[in-house]
Amino acid sequence: FKKSSIKQKLLAWYLLAIIVPILLIGTISALLSLKIIRTQALTNAESNFNYITKELDAYTNNILNLSQDFLASSTMFDIISLNVPITQQRYTEINDYIRHMLLSNNNVQAVNVIIGDKQWRSSLRKNNIFNYGTVGYNDIAKLASEKNGKPCWYISGVNSDISGIFFARTIRSVYTNDEKGLVIFELSRDTLNDIVTPHNTTSAGYAFILSDKNKYIAGTDKNPLPTFSEYALNNINTQTYGMTQSGGYVIFFQHTSSPPWRILYIT
């Protein structure tokens, strides 16, 4: 170094005193920025995830309230608890109530009510709900009866595809708890998609609603759903809620009891 020229010494000093510190500071700044960006991205993802879980909870509560309001209406109460005969007027009143429910609430696509030998069936689309005695109806009726008046959720379809989402509960007398019939709502998948779609951007993450059997109910296209590691799957399947990682993804998850679904948010 002593034998180097003044020009070479100045160049060495320039590199050591100016360029190297700049590169070092730039690298550290870049790493810190990446950490801050990642932390902010996770914070945003968690915020979106919490929003979706709250919206889904509000959605399911709204469906439950619709069924309770219907069963608590004066006409229904008279029929199922006071054993008042179903006259043509009462039949019409129930039919009008159901039609009003469909027109005033976009969460429900169709309604099927069975009381004794009477049936009310109304839909926003033609032939949009199971009829009395069909395989789907029998499956729902069996499930609802096992719940003993508590609400139940039924998903029709095969393998990973579903053809309909249904809410049902048996109709029971307030005084005797005797089973009088069954009420079924077919639910709108569009509403469920609306809950998660605003947050489904590739930069922020992907949101999915799956059944307890991992059937795709709503969310993004099925293709972005990655294959998770056994570690991540074990966390998702055995824990009620939490966060796990797999293949570079961070996954927020939560199980809901009624309906028995799971929410995933992947970022």
Coordinates of C-alpha atoms in Angstrom, one line a residue:
F1 CA 0.0 0.0 0.0
K2 CA 2.9 2.3 0.8
K3 CA 4.3 1.8 -2.7
S4 CA 0.9 2.7 -4.2
S5 CA 0.5 5.9 -6.1
I6 CA -1.4 8.9 -4.6
K7 CA -4.2 8.2 -7.0
Q8 CA -4.5 4.6 -5.9
K9 CA -4.4 5.6 -2.3
L10 CA -7.1 8.2 -2.8
L11 CA -9.2 5.6 -4.6
A12 CA -8.8 3.1 -1.8
W13 CA -9.7 5.7 0.8
Y14 CA -12.8 6.7 -1.3
L15 CA -13.9 3.1 -1.4
L16 CA -13.3 2.4 2.3
A17 CA -14.5 5.7 3.7
I18 CA -17.5 6.4 1.4
I19 CA -18.7 3.6 -0.8
V20 CA -18.5 0.7 1.7
P21 CA -20.4 2.6 4.4
I22 CA -23.0 3.6 1.9
L23 CA -23.4 0.0 0.7
L24 CA -23.5 -1.2 4.3
I25 CA -26.1 1.4 5.4
G26 CA -28.1 0.7 2.3
T27 CA -28.2 -3.1 2.9
I28 CA -29.2 -2.6 6.6
S29 CA -31.9 -0.1 5.5
A30 CA -33.2 -2.5 2.9
L31 CA -33.4 -5.3 5.4
L32 CA -35.1 -3.1 8.0
S33 CA -37.6 -1.9 5.3
L34 CA -38.4 -5.4 4.3
K35 CA -39.0 -6.4 7.9
I36 CA -41.3 -3.4 8.4
I37 CA -43.1 -4.1 5.2
R38 CA -43.6 -7.7 6.1
T39 CA -44.7 -6.8 9.6
Q40 CA -47.2 -4.3 8.2
A41 CA -48.4 -6.9 5.6
L42 CA -49.1 -9.4 8.4
T43 CA -50.9 -6.7 10.5
N44 CA -53.1 -5.9 7.5
A45 CA -53.7 -9.6 6.8
E46 CA -54.7 -10.2 10.4
S47 CA -57.0 -7.2 10.3
N48 CA -58.7 -8.5 7.1
F49 CA -59.0 -12.0 8.7
N50 CA -60.6 -10.5 11.9
Y51 CA -63.0 -8.5 9.7
I52 CA -64.0 -11.7 7.8
T53 CA -64.6 -13.7 10.9
K54 CA -66.8 -10.9 12.3
E55 CA -68.8 -10.6 9.1
L56 CA -69.4 -14.3 8.9
D57 CA -70.5 -14.4 12.5
A58 CA -73.0 -11.5 11.7
Y59 CA -74.2 -13.4 8.6
T60 CA -74.9 -16.7 10.5
N61 CA -76.6 -14.8 13.4
N62 CA -78.8 -13.0 10.8
I63 CA -79.9 -16.4 9.4
L64 CA -80.6 -17.7 12.9
N65 CA -82.6 -14.6 13.8
L66 CA -84.7 -14.9 10.6
S67 CA -85.7 -18.5 11.6
Q68 CA -86.5 -17.4 15.1
D69 CA -88.6 -14.4 13.9
F70 CA -90.5 -16.8 11.6
L71 CA -91.2 -19.4 14.3
A72 CA -92.2 -16.7 16.8
S73 CA -94.7 -15.0 14.4
S74 CA -98.2 -15.1 15.8
T75 CA -99.6 -17.4 13.1
M76 CA -96.8 -20.0 13.5
F77 CA -97.1 -19.8 17.3
D78 CA -100.8 -20.5 17.1
I79 CA -100.3 -23.5 14.8
I80 CA -97.3 -25.2 16.4
S81 CA -98.0 -24.4 20.1
L82 CA -101.7 -23.9 20.4
N83 CA -102.7 -26.5 17.8
V84 CA -104.9 -24.0 15.9
P85 CA -106.1 -25.5 12.6
I86 CA -104.4 -24.4 9.4
T87 CA -107.1 -22.6 7.6
Q88 CA -106.7 -21.1 4.1
Q89 CA -106.2 -17.7 5.7
R90 CA -103.4 -19.0 7.9
Y91 CA -101.9 -20.9 5.0
T92 CA -101.8 -17.6 3.0
E93 CA -100.4 -15.7 5.9
I94 CA -97.4 -18.0 6.2
N95 CA -96.9 -18.0 2.4
D96 CA -96.9 -14.2 2.4
Y97 CA -94.4 -14.1 5.4
I98 CA -92.0 -16.4 3.5
R99 CA -92.3 -14.3 0.3
H100 CA -91.6 -11.2 2.3
M101 CA -88.6 -12.8 3.9
L102 CA -87.1 -13.7 0.5
L103 CA -87.7 -10.3 -1.0
S104 CA -86.4 -8.4 2.0
N105 CA -83.3 -10.4 2.7
N106 CA -80.8 -11.4 0.0
N107 CA -79.1 -14.0 2.3
V108 CA -81.9 -16.5 1.7
Q109 CA -82.6 -17.9 -1.8
A110 CA -85.4 -20.3 -1.0
V111 CA -87.6 -21.5 1.9
N112 CA -89.3 -24.9 2.5
V113 CA -91.6 -25.3 5.5
I114 CA -93.4 -28.6 6.4
I115 CA -96.0 -28.7 9.2
G116 CA -97.9 -32.0 9.3
D117 CA -99.2 -32.7 5.8
K118 CA -98.9 -29.0 4.8
Q119 CA -96.0 -27.6 2.8
W120 CA -94.9 -24.1 1.9
R121 CA -92.3 -23.8 -0.8
S122 CA -91.0 -20.5 -2.2
S123 CA -87.9 -19.6 -4.1
L124 CA -86.2 -16.7 -5.9
R125 CA -85.2 -19.2 -8.6
K126 CA -87.2 -22.0 -10.2
N127 CA -86.8 -25.4 -8.5
N128 CA -84.2 -24.0 -6.2
I129 CA -84.8 -26.1 -3.0
F130 CA -85.3 -29.7 -2.0
N131 CA -88.9 -30.9 -2.2
Y132 CA -90.6 -33.0 0.5
G133 CA -89.5 -36.7 0.3
T134 CA -86.4 -36.2 -1.9
V135 CA -83.0 -37.5 -0.8
G136 CA -81.7 -34.1 0.1
Y137 CA -84.8 -33.3 2.1
N138 CA -84.6 -36.6 4.0
D139 CA -80.9 -36.0 4.8
I140 CA -81.6 -32.5 6.1
A141 CA -84.7 -33.7 8.1
K142 CA -82.6 -36.4 9.8
L143 CA -79.8 -34.0 10.7
A144 CA -82.3 -31.4 12.0
S145 CA -84.1 -34.0 14.1
E146 CA -80.9 -35.1 15.7
K147 CA -80.2 -31.5 16.7
N148 CA -83.5 -31.5 18.6
G149 CA -84.6 -28.0 17.6
K150 CA -81.2 -26.5 17.4
P151 CA -80.1 -25.0 14.1
C152 CA -78.1 -27.2 11.7
W153 CA -76.2 -26.6 8.5
Y154 CA -76.1 -28.9 5.5
I155 CA -74.0 -28.8 2.4
S156 CA -75.1 -30.8 -0.7
G157 CA -72.7 -32.0 -3.4
V158 CA -70.0 -34.5 -4.0
N159 CA -66.3 -34.6 -3.4
S160 CA -64.9 -31.0 -3.3
D161 CA -67.8 -29.4 -5.1
I162 CA -71.0 -28.2 -3.5
S163 CA -74.3 -27.5 -5.1
G164 CA -76.1 -25.8 -2.2
I165 CA -75.8 -24.5 1.4
F166 CA -78.8 -25.0 3.7
F167 CA -79.8 -24.0 7.2
A168 CA -82.5 -26.0 8.9
R169 CA -84.2 -26.6 12.2
T170 CA -87.1 -28.6 13.4
I171 CA -90.3 -26.8 14.3
R172 CA -91.3 -27.7 17.9
S173 CA -94.1 -26.7 20.3
V174 CA -93.0 -24.2 22.9
Y175 CA -95.0 -26.0 25.6
T176 CA -94.4 -29.7 24.9
N177 CA -91.3 -29.6 22.7
D178 CA -93.1 -32.0 20.3
E179 CA -91.7 -32.0 16.8
K180 CA -94.3 -30.4 14.5
G181 CA -92.3 -30.0 11.3
L182 CA -89.3 -28.6 9.6
V183 CA -88.1 -25.3 8.2
I184 CA -85.3 -25.1 5.6
F185 CA -83.5 -22.1 4.1
E186 CA -81.3 -22.4 1.1
L187 CA -78.6 -19.7 1.4
S188 CA -77.0 -17.5 -1.1
R189 CA -73.3 -18.2 -1.9
D190 CA -73.0 -14.8 -3.4
T191 CA -73.4 -13.2 0.0
L192 CA -70.6 -15.4 1.4
N193 CA -68.4 -14.5 -1.5
D194 CA -69.1 -10.8 -0.9
I195 CA -67.8 -11.3 2.7
V196 CA -64.4 -12.4 1.6
T197 CA -64.0 -11.0 -2.0
P198 CA -63.0 -7.4 -1.0
H199 CA -60.0 -8.8 0.8
N200 CA -59.0 -11.3 -1.9
T201 CA -56.1 -9.5 -3.6
T202 CA -52.9 -11.3 -4.4
S203 CA -50.9 -8.5 -2.7
A204 CA -52.8 -8.8 0.6
G205 CA -53.7 -12.5 0.7
Y206 CA -56.4 -15.0 -0.1
A207 CA -59.4 -15.8 2.0
F208 CA -61.4 -19.0 2.0
I209 CA -64.4 -20.4 3.7
L210 CA -64.3 -24.2 3.9
S211 CA -66.6 -26.8 5.4
D212 CA -65.6 -29.2 8.2
K213 CA -64.8 -31.7 5.4
N214 CA -62.7 -29.1 3.5
K215 CA -65.3 -28.5 0.8
Y216 CA -64.8 -25.1 -0.8
I217 CA -67.7 -22.8 0.1
A218 CA -66.6 -19.3 -0.8
G219 CA -63.6 -17.2 -1.4
T220 CA -61.1 -16.9 -4.2
D221 CA -60.8 -19.3 -7.1
K222 CA -59.8 -22.8 -5.8
N223 CA -56.5 -22.8 -7.6
P224 CA -54.6 -20.3 -5.3
L225 CA -55.3 -22.6 -2.3
P226 CA -51.8 -24.1 -1.7
T227 CA -50.9 -27.5 -0.5
F228 CA -50.0 -27.2 3.2
S229 CA -47.3 -29.1 5.0
E230 CA -48.3 -31.7 7.6
Y231 CA -47.2 -29.4 10.4
A232 CA -49.6 -26.6 9.1
L233 CA -52.4 -29.1 8.5
N234 CA -52.0 -30.5 12.0
N235 CA -52.3 -27.0 13.5
I236 CA -55.3 -26.1 11.4
N237 CA -57.1 -29.4 12.1
T238 CA -56.4 -29.6 15.8
Q239 CA -56.6 -26.0 17.0
T240 CA -59.7 -23.8 17.2
Y241 CA -57.8 -20.7 15.9
G242 CA -54.4 -19.4 15.4
M243 CA -51.6 -18.8 12.9
T244 CA -49.2 -21.2 11.2
Q245 CA -46.8 -21.3 8.3
S246 CA -46.2 -23.5 5.3
G247 CA -44.1 -23.1 2.2
G248 CA -43.4 -19.4 2.7
Y249 CA -47.1 -18.7 3.5
V250 CA -48.5 -17.4 6.7
I251 CA -51.9 -18.8 7.4
F252 CA -54.5 -17.4 9.8
F253 CA -57.3 -19.8 10.6
Q254 CA -60.4 -20.1 12.8
H255 CA -63.0 -22.8 13.2
T256 CA -66.6 -21.8 13.8
S257 CA -69.0 -24.1 15.7
S258 CA -72.3 -23.1 14.1
P259 CA -71.9 -23.6 11.2
P260 CA -69.0 -26.1 11.5
W261 CA -66.9 -24.3 9.0
R262 CA -63.3 -23.0 8.9
I263 CA -61.9 -19.7 7.7
L264 CA -58.5 -19.4 6.2
Y265 CA -56.6 -16.3 5.3
I266 CA -53.3 -17.0 3.5
T267 CA -50.7 -14.3 2.9

